[in-house]
Amino acid sequence: MAELHPACAPLAFLLGTWQGTGTGVYPTIEDFSYAEEVSFAHVGKPFVAYAQKTKDSGTGLPLHAEAGYLRPQGDGRIELVLVQPSGIAEVLEGTVEDCDIRLASTAVLGTPSAKPVTATERRFWVDGEVLRSSVAMAAMGLELQHHVVSEMYRLS
Amino acid sequence: MAELHPACAPLAFLLGTWQGTGTGVYPTIEDFSYAEEVSFAHVGKPFVAYAQKTKDSGTGLPLHAEAGYLRPQGDGRIELVLVQPSGIAEVLEGTVEDCDIRLASTAVLGTPSAKPVTATERRFWVDGEVLRSSVAMAAMGLELQHHVVSEMYRLS
């Protein structure tokens, strides 16, 4: 294992694999619940790789996935680049403070076949043994609003 | 294992994990060589997840990484969303034909701290037992030009 890059120290609380469950809502779709697994990994360089997968809680079939890289910038500032298999690529900026990462998109790109997403806000925060993750999203012409929230526990 | 989604049939030749070596050039940096591993995976949905890592051939230290999702669109058209830990997010469009994927960026986003990349062209093609991967890049104010090429063999 490589030693953690000093720039990544504010993200050390995230490192590892976490599993749990979440719920989702959006005006254009039915409410849903899901099982989630996320991992945050480093290779000794000044970024943390993020990967996420969700499954339908009932059927076990895959639902969502996303992958990205967190880039700490010092002074509690942080950047995230993120892609989703729905054809969305996001650039986000925000802060990390006291095991709480808050990010807002500065740009969202979609492939020609992607559903229109114009903005997101994302939060990852650890409270005791629990990692919580939430996403707010402006999509399908609607304004930015709560979309999903989950609770996960450390697997490794 | 989920059954491959019919839309992904033109990408079946890529599925699995591949390892090999490559070389890189760019006017702003020293020539370099690297060891590479890429994986293409599916979960039964109409996309293929792509992940890549490279290491310095001499020291074994990590160099580059990227992650993305290939989205076949029918009629040989294909989309790719891609992120790199250097803070770059790309949307690419192109074609897949006869085990040869050719993509060109339609948009490249960077975080505030990312080096300026304005366009890329990417190719993945299988010839016999060999997967080749190449990237051309317009970066640091220079025009689009060859950057890296690699040869890999199937690991699984």
PDB file of C-alpha atoms in Angstrom:
ATOM      1  CA  MET A   1       0.000   0.000   0.000  1.00  0.00           C
ATOM      2  CA  ALA A   2       1.269   3.437  -0.937  1.00  0.00           C
ATOM      3  CA  GLU A   3       1.452   6.093   1.771  1.00  0.00           C
ATOM      4  CA  LEU A   4      -1.420   8.569   1.644  1.00  0.00           C
ATOM      5  CA  HIS A   5      -0.443  11.790  -0.128  1.00  0.00           C
ATOM      6  CA  PRO A   6      -0.492  14.641   2.426  1.00  0.00           C
ATOM      7  CA  ALA A   7      -2.991  16.560   0.278  1.00  0.00           C
ATOM      8  CA  CYS A   8      -5.459  13.687   0.786  1.00  0.00           C
ATOM      9  CA  ALA A   9      -5.305  13.757   4.599  1.00  0.00           C
ATOM     10  CA  PRO A  10      -8.640  15.641   4.852  1.00  0.00           C
ATOM     11  CA  LEU A  11     -10.226  12.743   2.897  1.00  0.00           C
ATOM     12  CA  ALA A  12      -8.737   9.911   4.994  1.00  0.00           C
ATOM     13  CA  PHE A  13     -12.075   9.462   6.793  1.00  0.00           C
ATOM     14  CA  LEU A  14     -13.636   8.271   3.520  1.00  0.00           C
ATOM     15  CA  LEU A  15     -11.069   5.657   2.459  1.00  0.00           C
ATOM     16  CA  GLY A  16     -12.334   2.097   2.115  1.00  0.00           C
ATOM     17  CA  THR A  17     -15.522   0.388   0.974  1.00  0.00           C
ATOM     18  CA  TRP A  18     -18.940   1.152   2.418  1.00  0.00           C
ATOM     19  CA  GLN A  19     -22.310  -0.598   1.983  1.00  0.00           C
ATOM     20  CA  GLY A  20     -25.828   0.393   2.879  1.00  0.00           C
ATOM     21  CA  THR A  21     -29.216   1.464   1.615  1.00  0.00           C
ATOM     22  CA  GLY A  22     -30.843   4.582   0.264  1.00  0.00           C
ATOM     23  CA  THR A  23     -34.054   6.104  -1.007  1.00  0.00           C
ATOM     24  CA  GLY A  24     -34.743   8.229  -4.054  1.00  0.00           C
ATOM     25  CA  VAL A  25     -37.444  10.632  -5.181  1.00  0.00           C
ATOM     26  CA  TYR A  26     -37.961  12.905  -8.169  1.00  0.00           C
ATOM     27  CA  PRO A  27     -41.122  14.434  -9.616  1.00  0.00           C
ATOM     28  CA  THR A  28     -40.691  12.620 -12.955  1.00  0.00           C
ATOM     29  CA  ILE A  29     -40.302   9.094 -11.525  1.00  0.00           C
ATOM     30  CA  GLU A  30     -41.712   6.704  -8.881  1.00  0.00           C
ATOM     31  CA  ASP A  31     -40.086   6.767  -5.435  1.00  0.00           C
ATOM     32  CA  PHE A  32     -37.493   4.007  -5.122  1.00  0.00           C
ATOM     33  CA  SER A  33     -35.142   2.363  -2.625  1.00  0.00           C
ATOM     34  CA  TYR A  34     -31.786   0.786  -3.285  1.00  0.00           C
ATOM     35  CA  ALA A  35     -28.750  -1.037  -1.913  1.00  0.00           C
ATOM     36  CA  GLU A  36     -25.500   0.864  -2.427  1.00  0.00           C
ATOM     37  CA  GLU A  37     -21.775   0.190  -2.356  1.00  0.00           C
ATOM     38  CA  VAL A  38     -19.162   2.927  -2.626  1.00  0.00           C
ATOM     39  CA  SER A  39     -15.388   2.816  -2.500  1.00  0.00           C
ATOM     40  CA  PHE A  40     -12.797   5.536  -2.006  1.00  0.00           C
ATOM     41  CA  ALA A  41      -9.248   4.493  -2.888  1.00  0.00           C
ATOM     42  CA  HIS A  42      -5.857   6.157  -3.221  1.00  0.00           C
ATOM     43  CA  VAL A  43      -2.545   5.230  -4.871  1.00  0.00           C
ATOM     44  CA  GLY A  44      -0.278   7.738  -3.086  1.00  0.00           C
ATOM     45  CA  LYS A  45      -1.083  10.574  -5.483  1.00  0.00           C
ATOM     46  CA  PRO A  46      -3.024  13.754  -4.613  1.00  0.00           C
ATOM     47  CA  PHE A  47      -6.467  12.406  -5.524  1.00  0.00           C
ATOM     48  CA  VAL A  48      -8.972   9.830  -4.283  1.00  0.00           C
ATOM     49  CA  ALA A  49     -10.771   7.540  -6.737  1.00  0.00           C
ATOM     50  CA  TYR A  50     -14.500   7.190  -6.091  1.00  0.00           C
ATOM     51  CA  ALA A  51     -16.694   4.389  -7.448  1.00  0.00           C
ATOM     52  CA  GLN A  52     -20.342   3.706  -6.694  1.00  0.00           C
ATOM     53  CA  LYS A  53     -22.929   1.086  -7.631  1.00  0.00           C
ATOM     54  CA  THR A  54     -26.532   0.649  -6.591  1.00  0.00           C
ATOM     55  CA  LYS A  55     -28.992  -2.235  -6.926  1.00  0.00           C
ATOM     56  CA  ASP A  56     -32.750  -2.489  -6.622  1.00  0.00           C
ATOM     57  CA  SER A  57     -33.477  -3.488  -3.009  1.00  0.00           C
ATOM     58  CA  GLY A  58     -36.127  -5.945  -4.128  1.00  0.00           C
ATOM     59  CA  THR A  59     -34.838  -7.600  -7.288  1.00  0.00           C
ATOM     60  CA  GLY A  60     -31.087  -7.143  -6.806  1.00  0.00           C
ATOM     61  CA  LEU A  61     -30.842  -5.839 -10.359  1.00  0.00           C
ATOM     62  CA  PRO A  62     -28.295  -3.057 -11.025  1.00  0.00           C
ATOM     63  CA  LEU A  63     -29.675   0.475 -10.970  1.00  0.00           C
ATOM     64  CA  HIS A  64     -27.149   3.299 -10.967  1.00  0.00           C
ATOM     65  CA  ALA A  65     -23.369   3.610 -11.088  1.00  0.00           C
ATOM     66  CA  GLU A  66     -20.900   6.448 -11.108  1.00  0.00           C
ATOM     67  CA  ALA A  67     -17.144   6.945 -11.009  1.00  0.00           C
ATOM     68  CA  GLY A  68     -14.942   9.922 -10.379  1.00  0.00           C
ATOM     69  CA  TYR A  69     -11.923  11.477  -8.763  1.00  0.00           C
ATOM     70  CA  LEU A  70     -11.809  13.788  -5.730  1.00  0.00           C
ATOM     71  CA  ARG A  71      -9.025  16.382  -5.899  1.00  0.00           C
ATOM     72  CA  PRO A  72      -8.228  18.177  -2.608  1.00  0.00           C
ATOM     73  CA  GLN A  73      -6.871  21.662  -3.252  1.00  0.00           C
ATOM     74  CA  GLY A  74      -5.736  22.733   0.233  1.00  0.00           C
ATOM     75  CA  ASP A  75      -7.494  25.111   2.611  1.00  0.00           C
ATOM     76  CA  GLY A  76     -10.469  22.738   2.702  1.00  0.00           C
ATOM     77  CA  ARG A  77     -11.267  23.246  -0.974  1.00  0.00           C
ATOM     78  CA  ILE A  78     -12.037  20.196  -3.112  1.00  0.00           C
ATOM     79  CA  GLU A  79     -12.846  19.358  -6.723  1.00  0.00           C
ATOM     80  CA  LEU A  80     -14.676  16.342  -8.139  1.00  0.00           C
ATOM     81  CA  VAL A  81     -14.931  15.072 -11.718  1.00  0.00           C
ATOM     82  CA  LEU A  82     -17.649  12.475 -12.128  1.00  0.00           C
ATOM     83  CA  VAL A  83     -19.253  10.342 -14.858  1.00  0.00           C
ATOM     84  CA  GLN A  84     -22.448   8.315 -14.939  1.00  0.00           C
ATOM     85  CA  PRO A  85     -23.471   5.566 -17.381  1.00  0.00           C
ATOM     86  CA  SER A  86     -26.526   7.659 -18.201  1.00  0.00           C
ATOM     87  CA  GLY A  87     -24.137   9.769 -20.300  1.00  0.00           C
ATOM     88  CA  ILE A  88     -23.521  12.581 -17.802  1.00  0.00           C
ATOM     89  CA  ALA A  89     -20.132  14.140 -16.949  1.00  0.00           C
ATOM     90  CA  GLU A  90     -19.906  16.617 -14.063  1.00  0.00           C
ATOM     91  CA  VAL A  91     -17.338  19.011 -12.678  1.00  0.00           C
ATOM     92  CA  LEU A  92     -18.013  20.012  -9.059  1.00  0.00           C
ATOM     93  CA  GLU A  93     -16.322  22.268  -6.542  1.00  0.00           C
ATOM     94  CA  GLY A  94     -16.795  22.558  -2.814  1.00  0.00           C
ATOM     95  CA  THR A  95     -15.326  22.075   0.610  1.00  0.00           C
ATOM     96  CA  VAL A  96     -14.297  19.364   3.060  1.00  0.00           C
ATOM     97  CA  GLU A  97     -14.529  20.187   6.756  1.00  0.00           C
ATOM     98  CA  ASP A  98     -14.973  17.933   9.809  1.00  0.00           C
ATOM     99  CA  CYS A  99     -15.695  14.760   7.779  1.00  0.00           C
ATOM    100  CA  ASP A 100     -18.273  16.602   5.680  1.00  0.00           C
ATOM    101  CA  ILE A 101     -17.821  17.122   1.930  1.00  0.00           C
ATOM    102  CA  ARG A 102     -20.187  19.509   0.175  1.00  0.00           C
ATOM    103  CA  LEU A 103     -19.948  19.960  -3.576  1.00  0.00           C
ATOM    104  CA  ALA A 104     -21.918  21.837  -6.229  1.00  0.00           C
ATOM    105  CA  SER A 105     -21.600  21.423  -9.975  1.00  0.00           C
ATOM    106  CA  THR A 106     -19.905  24.180 -11.950  1.00  0.00           C
ATOM    107  CA  ALA A 107     -20.588  22.375 -15.236  1.00  0.00           C
ATOM    108  CA  VAL A 108     -22.629  19.385 -16.345  1.00  0.00           C
ATOM    109  CA  LEU A 109     -22.209  17.826 -19.786  1.00  0.00           C
ATOM    110  CA  GLY A 110     -24.406  15.214 -21.395  1.00  0.00           C
ATOM    111  CA  THR A 111     -24.013  13.034 -24.438  1.00  0.00           C
ATOM    112  CA  PRO A 112     -26.656  13.568 -27.149  1.00  0.00           C
ATOM    113  CA  SER A 113     -28.709  10.633 -25.812  1.00  0.00           C
ATOM    114  CA  ALA A 114     -28.476  11.600 -22.104  1.00  0.00           C
ATOM    115  CA  LYS A 115     -31.429  12.952 -20.160  1.00  0.00           C
ATOM    116  CA  PRO A 116     -31.025  16.683 -19.524  1.00  0.00           C
ATOM    117  CA  VAL A 117     -29.284  17.321 -16.187  1.00  0.00           C
ATOM    118  CA  THR A 118     -28.263  20.945 -15.625  1.00  0.00           C
ATOM    119  CA  ALA A 119     -26.922  21.041 -12.041  1.00  0.00           C
ATOM    120  CA  THR A 120     -26.203  18.837  -9.039  1.00  0.00           C
ATOM    121  CA  GLU A 121     -25.243  19.228  -5.403  1.00  0.00           C
ATOM    122  CA  ARG A 122     -23.543  16.323  -3.652  1.00  0.00           C
ATOM    123  CA  ARG A 123     -22.673  15.684  -0.034  1.00  0.00           C
ATOM    124  CA  PHE A 124     -20.693  12.895   1.683  1.00  0.00           C
ATOM    125  CA  TRP A 125     -20.499  13.039   5.457  1.00  0.00           C
ATOM    126  CA  VAL A 126     -19.455  10.641   8.204  1.00  0.00           C
ATOM    127  CA  ASP A 127     -21.221  10.786  11.537  1.00  0.00           C
ATOM    128  CA  GLY A 128     -19.915   8.189  14.003  1.00  0.00           C
ATOM    129  CA  GLU A 129     -19.874   4.878  12.085  1.00  0.00           C
ATOM    130  CA  VAL A 130     -22.220   6.020   9.340  1.00  0.00           C
ATOM    131  CA  LEU A 131     -21.352   7.450   5.919  1.00  0.00           C
ATOM    132  CA  ARG A 132     -24.230   9.398   4.466  1.00  0.00           C
ATOM    133  CA  SER A 133     -24.410  10.435   0.821  1.00  0.00           C
ATOM    134  CA  SER A 134     -26.952  12.735  -0.770  1.00  0.00           C
ATOM    135  CA  VAL A 135     -27.557  14.188  -4.222  1.00  0.00           C
ATOM    136  CA  ALA A 136     -29.752  17.103  -5.267  1.00  0.00           C
ATOM    137  CA  MET A 137     -30.361  17.425  -8.997  1.00  0.00           C
ATOM    138  CA  ALA A 138     -31.838  19.823 -11.539  1.00  0.00           C
ATOM    139  CA  ALA A 139     -33.013  17.610 -14.414  1.00  0.00           C
ATOM    140  CA  MET A 140     -35.774  17.312 -17.013  1.00  0.00           C
ATOM    141  CA  GLY A 141     -36.245  21.096 -16.891  1.00  0.00           C
ATOM    142  CA  LEU A 142     -36.949  21.122 -13.125  1.00  0.00           C
ATOM    143  CA  GLU A 143     -35.137  23.203 -10.531  1.00  0.00           C
ATOM    144  CA  LEU A 144     -32.452  21.824  -8.201  1.00  0.00           C
ATOM    145  CA  GLN A 145     -34.084  19.557  -5.607  1.00  0.00           C
ATOM    146  CA  HIS A 146     -33.406  16.581  -3.358  1.00  0.00           C
ATOM    147  CA  HIS A 147     -33.004  13.313  -5.298  1.00  0.00           C
ATOM    148  CA  VAL A 148     -31.335  10.568  -3.211  1.00  0.00           C
ATOM    149  CA  VAL A 149     -29.941   9.988   0.274  1.00  0.00           C
ATOM    150  CA  SER A 150     -28.262   6.872   1.671  1.00  0.00           C
ATOM    151  CA  GLU A 151     -26.657   5.494   4.827  1.00  0.00           C
ATOM    152  CA  MET A 152     -23.689   3.155   4.620  1.00  0.00           C
ATOM    153  CA  TYR A 153     -21.386   1.268   6.988  1.00  0.00           C
ATOM    154  CA  ARG A 154     -17.722   0.471   6.462  1.00  0.00           C
ATOM    155  CA  LEU A 155     -17.060  -2.921   4.864  1.00  0.00           C
ATOM    156  CA  SER A 156     -13.251  -2.594   4.652  1.00  0.00           C
TER     157      SER A 156
ATOM    158  CA  MET B   1     -23.276 -12.988 -14.606  1.00  0.00           C
ATOM    159  CA  ALA B   2     -25.960 -10.915 -16.288  1.00  0.00           C
ATOM    160  CA  GLU B   3     -26.673 -11.520 -19.955  1.00  0.00           C
ATOM    161  CA  LEU B   4     -25.102  -8.948 -22.256  1.00  0.00           C
ATOM    162  CA  HIS B   5     -27.596  -6.266 -23.283  1.00  0.00           C
ATOM    163  CA  PRO B   6     -28.208  -6.573 -27.062  1.00  0.00           C
ATOM    164  CA  ALA B   7     -27.135  -2.940 -27.541  1.00  0.00           C
ATOM    165  CA  CYS B   8     -23.683  -3.906 -26.243  1.00  0.00           C
ATOM    166  CA  ALA B   9     -23.141  -6.736 -28.728  1.00  0.00           C
ATOM    167  CA  PRO B  10     -20.844  -4.552 -30.913  1.00  0.00           C
ATOM    168  CA  LEU B  11     -18.637  -4.066 -27.812  1.00  0.00           C
ATOM    169  CA  ALA B  12     -18.440  -7.748 -26.813  1.00  0.00           C
ATOM    170  CA  PHE B  13     -14.932  -7.999 -28.296  1.00  0.00           C
ATOM    171  CA  LEU B  14     -13.666  -5.606 -25.574  1.00  0.00           C
ATOM    172  CA  LEU B  15     -15.140  -7.280 -22.481  1.00  0.00           C
ATOM    173  CA  GLY B  16     -12.646  -8.457 -19.878  1.00  0.00           C
ATOM    174  CA  THR B  17      -9.329  -7.280 -18.487  1.00  0.00           C
ATOM    175  CA  TRP B  18      -6.277  -6.551 -20.625  1.00  0.00           C
ATOM    176  CA  GLN B  19      -2.648  -5.844 -19.708  1.00  0.00           C
ATOM    177  CA  GLY B  20       0.291  -4.570 -21.689  1.00  0.00           C
ATOM    178  CA  THR B  21       2.642  -1.681 -22.293  1.00  0.00           C
ATOM    179  CA  GLY B  22       2.595   1.676 -24.020  1.00  0.00           C
ATOM    180  CA  THR B  23       4.610   4.727 -24.926  1.00  0.00           C
ATOM    181  CA  GLY B  24       3.793   8.404 -24.639  1.00  0.00           C
ATOM    182  CA  VAL B  25       5.047  11.616 -26.209  1.00  0.00           C
ATOM    183  CA  TYR B  26       4.043  15.265 -26.031  1.00  0.00           C
ATOM    184  CA  PRO B  27       5.992  18.426 -26.820  1.00  0.00           C
ATOM    185  CA  THR B  28       5.690  19.729 -23.256  1.00  0.00           C
ATOM    186  CA  ILE B  29       7.023  16.593 -21.494  1.00  0.00           C
ATOM    187  CA  GLU B  30       9.740  13.913 -21.730  1.00  0.00           C
ATOM    188  CA  ASP B  31       8.910  10.758 -23.687  1.00  0.00           C
ATOM    189  CA  PHE B  32       7.745   7.977 -21.381  1.00  0.00           C
ATOM    190  CA  SER B  33       6.777   4.304 -21.345  1.00  0.00           C
ATOM    191  CA  TYR B  34       4.275   2.582 -19.110  1.00  0.00           C
ATOM    192  CA  ALA B  35       2.551  -0.621 -18.089  1.00  0.00           C
ATOM    193  CA  GLU B  36      -1.219  -0.529 -18.534  1.00  0.00           C
ATOM    194  CA  GLU B  37      -4.275  -2.438 -17.371  1.00  0.00           C
ATOM    195  CA  VAL B  38      -7.756  -1.793 -18.706  1.00  0.00           C
ATOM    196  CA  SER B  39     -11.077  -3.459 -17.976  1.00  0.00           C
ATOM    197  CA  PHE B  40     -14.390  -3.374 -19.818  1.00  0.00           C
ATOM    198  CA  ALA B  41     -17.327  -4.700 -17.801  1.00  0.00           C
ATOM    199  CA  HIS B  42     -21.098  -4.897 -18.172  1.00  0.00           C
ATOM    200  CA  VAL B  43     -23.995  -5.520 -15.788  1.00  0.00           C
ATOM    201  CA  GLY B  44     -26.691  -6.366 -18.353  1.00  0.00           C
ATOM    202  CA  LYS B  45     -27.569  -2.737 -19.038  1.00  0.00           C
ATOM    203  CA  PRO B  46     -26.929  -0.864 -22.309  1.00  0.00           C
ATOM    204  CA  PHE B  47     -23.483   0.454 -21.375  1.00  0.00           C
ATOM    205  CA  VAL B  48     -19.969  -0.875 -20.781  1.00  0.00           C
ATOM    206  CA  ALA B  49     -17.906   0.413 -17.825  1.00  0.00           C
ATOM    207  CA  TYR B  50     -14.305   1.230 -18.714  1.00  0.00           C
ATOM    208  CA  ALA B  51     -11.483   1.579 -16.185  1.00  0.00           C
ATOM    209  CA  GLN B  52      -7.793   2.101 -16.871  1.00  0.00           C
ATOM    210  CA  LYS B  53      -4.598   2.404 -14.820  1.00  0.00           C
ATOM    211  CA  THR B  54      -0.995   2.845 -15.867  1.00  0.00           C
ATOM    212  CA  LYS B  55       2.296   2.504 -13.996  1.00  0.00           C
ATOM    213  CA  ASP B  56       5.812   3.656 -14.721  1.00  0.00           C
ATOM    214  CA  SER B  57       7.556   0.742 -16.494  1.00  0.00           C
ATOM    215  CA  GLY B  58      10.725   1.301 -14.452  1.00  0.00           C
ATOM    216  CA  THR B  59       9.598   2.190 -10.935  1.00  0.00           C
ATOM    217  CA  GLY B  60       6.160   0.567 -10.877  1.00  0.00           C
ATOM    218  CA  LEU B  61       4.723   3.798  -9.476  1.00  0.00           C
ATOM    219  CA  PRO B  62       1.224   4.780 -10.592  1.00  0.00           C
ATOM    220  CA  LEU B  63       1.037   7.233 -13.490  1.00  0.00           C
ATOM    221  CA  HIS B  64      -2.348   7.758 -15.080  1.00  0.00           C
ATOM    222  CA  ALA B  65      -5.867   6.503 -14.512  1.00  0.00           C
ATOM    223  CA  GLU B  66      -9.227   7.075 -16.119  1.00  0.00           C
ATOM    224  CA  ALA B  67     -12.774   5.772 -15.835  1.00  0.00           C
ATOM    225  CA  GLY B  68     -15.817   6.044 -18.016  1.00  0.00           C
ATOM    226  CA  TYR B  69     -18.843   4.516 -19.639  1.00  0.00           C
ATOM    227  CA  LEU B  70     -19.282   3.478 -23.286  1.00  0.00           C
ATOM    228  CA  ARG B  71     -22.843   3.918 -24.566  1.00  0.00           C
ATOM    229  CA  PRO B  72     -23.654   2.161 -27.851  1.00  0.00           C
ATOM    230  CA  GLN B  73     -26.391   4.003 -29.760  1.00  0.00           C
ATOM    231  CA  GLY B  74     -27.169   1.572 -32.574  1.00  0.00           C
ATOM    232  CA  ASP B  75     -26.099   1.803 -36.218  1.00  0.00           C
ATOM    233  CA  GLY B  76     -22.459   1.637 -35.087  1.00  0.00           C
ATOM    234  CA  ARG B  77     -22.640   4.934 -33.219  1.00  0.00           C
ATOM    235  CA  ILE B  78     -21.149   5.152 -29.751  1.00  0.00           C
ATOM    236  CA  GLU B  79     -20.777   7.680 -26.935  1.00  0.00           C
ATOM    237  CA  LEU B  80     -18.201   7.796 -24.151  1.00  0.00           C
ATOM    238  CA  VAL B  81     -18.143   9.845 -20.942  1.00  0.00           C
ATOM    239  CA  LEU B  82     -14.747   9.822 -19.281  1.00  0.00           C
ATOM    240  CA  VAL B  83     -12.975  11.308 -16.246  1.00  0.00           C
ATOM    241  CA  GLN B  84      -9.313  11.538 -15.306  1.00  0.00           C
ATOM    242  CA  PRO B  85      -7.761  12.242 -11.889  1.00  0.00           C
ATOM    243  CA  SER B  86      -6.012  15.218 -13.488  1.00  0.00           C
ATOM    244  CA  GLY B  87      -9.406  16.944 -13.219  1.00  0.00           C
ATOM    245  CA  ILE B  88     -10.611  16.410 -16.787  1.00  0.00           C
ATOM    246  CA  ALA B  89     -14.101  15.267 -17.849  1.00  0.00           C
ATOM    247  CA  GLU B  90     -14.745  14.408 -21.503  1.00  0.00           C
ATOM    248  CA  VAL B  91     -17.747  13.666 -23.674  1.00  0.00           C
ATOM    249  CA  LEU B  92     -16.854  11.816 -26.876  1.00  0.00           C
ATOM    250  CA  GLU B  93     -18.794  10.524 -29.852  1.00  0.00           C
ATOM    251  CA  GLY B  94     -17.771   8.121 -32.575  1.00  0.00           C
ATOM    252  CA  THR B  95     -18.243   4.753 -34.180  1.00  0.00           C
ATOM    253  CA  VAL B  96     -17.609   1.070 -33.580  1.00  0.00           C
ATOM    254  CA  GLU B  97     -17.032  -1.124 -36.625  1.00  0.00           C
ATOM    255  CA  ASP B  98     -15.145  -4.423 -37.031  1.00  0.00           C
ATOM    256  CA  CYS B  99     -13.613  -4.383 -33.517  1.00  0.00           C
ATOM    257  CA  ASP B 100     -12.440  -0.793 -33.993  1.00  0.00           C
ATOM    258  CA  ILE B 101     -13.771   2.072 -31.861  1.00  0.00           C
ATOM    259  CA  ARG B 102     -12.936   5.613 -32.921  1.00  0.00           C
ATOM    260  CA  LEU B 103     -14.059   8.529 -30.776  1.00  0.00           C
ATOM    261  CA  ALA B 104     -13.541  12.286 -30.817  1.00  0.00           C
ATOM    262  CA  SER B 105     -14.367  14.704 -28.008  1.00  0.00           C
ATOM    263  CA  THR B 106     -17.361  16.978 -28.448  1.00  0.00           C
ATOM    264  CA  ALA B 107     -16.661  18.688 -25.112  1.00  0.00           C
ATOM    265  CA  VAL B 108     -13.840  18.673 -22.573  1.00  0.00           C
ATOM    266  CA  LEU B 109     -14.265  20.196 -19.115  1.00  0.00           C
ATOM    267  CA  GLY B 110     -11.551  20.835 -16.555  1.00  0.00           C
ATOM    268  CA  THR B 111     -11.617  21.747 -12.892  1.00  0.00           C
ATOM    269  CA  PRO B 112      -9.971  25.094 -12.049  1.00  0.00           C
ATOM    270  CA  SER B 113      -6.698  23.321 -11.152  1.00  0.00           C
ATOM    271  CA  ALA B 114      -6.598  21.021 -14.218  1.00  0.00           C
ATOM    272  CA  LYS B 115      -4.119  21.520 -17.044  1.00  0.00           C
ATOM    273  CA  PRO B 116      -5.862  22.909 -20.124  1.00  0.00           C
ATOM    274  CA  VAL B 117      -7.043  20.098 -22.424  1.00  0.00           C
ATOM    275  CA  THR B 118      -9.300  21.259 -25.251  1.00  0.00           C
ATOM    276  CA  ALA B 119      -9.848  18.143 -27.404  1.00  0.00           C
ATOM    277  CA  THR B 120      -9.035  14.443 -27.605  1.00  0.00           C
ATOM    278  CA  GLU B 121      -9.364  11.583 -30.060  1.00  0.00           C
ATOM    279  CA  ARG B 122      -9.386   8.038 -28.742  1.00  0.00           C
ATOM    280  CA  ARG B 123      -9.215   4.667 -30.461  1.00  0.00           C
ATOM    281  CA  PHE B 124      -9.546   1.091 -29.143  1.00  0.00           C
ATOM    282  CA  TRP B 125      -9.077  -1.685 -31.653  1.00  0.00           C
ATOM    283  CA  VAL B 126      -8.515  -5.435 -31.464  1.00  0.00           C
ATOM    284  CA  ASP B 127      -6.353  -7.112 -34.088  1.00  0.00           C
ATOM    285  CA  GLY B 128      -6.028 -10.861 -33.508  1.00  0.00           C
ATOM    286  CA  GLU B 129      -5.114 -11.273 -29.814  1.00  0.00           C
ATOM    287  CA  VAL B 130      -3.976  -7.685 -29.326  1.00  0.00           C
ATOM    288  CA  LEU B 131      -5.975  -4.728 -27.994  1.00  0.00           C
ATOM    289  CA  ARG B 132      -4.448  -1.441 -29.034  1.00  0.00           C
ATOM    290  CA  SER B 133      -5.398   1.873 -27.459  1.00  0.00           C
ATOM    291  CA  SER B 134      -4.337   5.314 -28.616  1.00  0.00           C
ATOM    292  CA  VAL B 135      -5.044   8.888 -27.562  1.00  0.00           C
ATOM    293  CA  ALA B 136      -4.440  12.127 -29.442  1.00  0.00           C
ATOM    294  CA  MET B 137      -4.740  15.300 -27.367  1.00  0.00           C
ATOM    295  CA  ALA B 138      -4.858  19.074 -27.772  1.00  0.00           C
ATOM    296  CA  ALA B 139      -3.466  20.454 -24.503  1.00  0.00           C
ATOM    297  CA  MET B 140      -1.376  23.323 -23.116  1.00  0.00           C
ATOM    298  CA  GLY B 141      -2.457  25.462 -26.069  1.00  0.00           C
ATOM    299  CA  LEU B 142      -1.117  22.998 -28.661  1.00  0.00           C
ATOM    300  CA  GLU B 143      -3.055  21.493 -31.541  1.00  0.00           C
ATOM    301  CA  LEU B 144      -4.473  17.952 -31.524  1.00  0.00           C
ATOM    302  CA  GLN B 145      -1.618  15.459 -31.851  1.00  0.00           C
ATOM    303  CA  HIS B 146      -0.605  11.907 -31.001  1.00  0.00           C
ATOM    304  CA  HIS B 147      -0.014  11.379 -27.275  1.00  0.00           C
ATOM    305  CA  VAL B 148      -0.016   7.680 -26.269  1.00  0.00           C
ATOM    306  CA  VAL B 149      -0.379   4.248 -27.836  1.00  0.00           C
ATOM    307  CA  SER B 150      -0.376   0.852 -26.133  1.00  0.00           C
ATOM    308  CA  GLU B 151      -0.653  -2.875 -26.861  1.00  0.00           C
ATOM    309  CA  MET B 152      -2.417  -5.185 -24.444  1.00  0.00           C
ATOM    310  CA  TYR B 153      -3.280  -8.873 -24.155  1.00  0.00           C
ATOM    311  CA  ARG B 154      -6.336 -10.380 -22.519  1.00  0.00           C
ATOM    312  CA  LEU B 155      -5.875 -11.338 -18.858  1.00  0.00           C
ATOM    313  CA  SER B 156      -9.465 -12.542 -18.264  1.00  0.00           C
TER     314      SER B 156
END
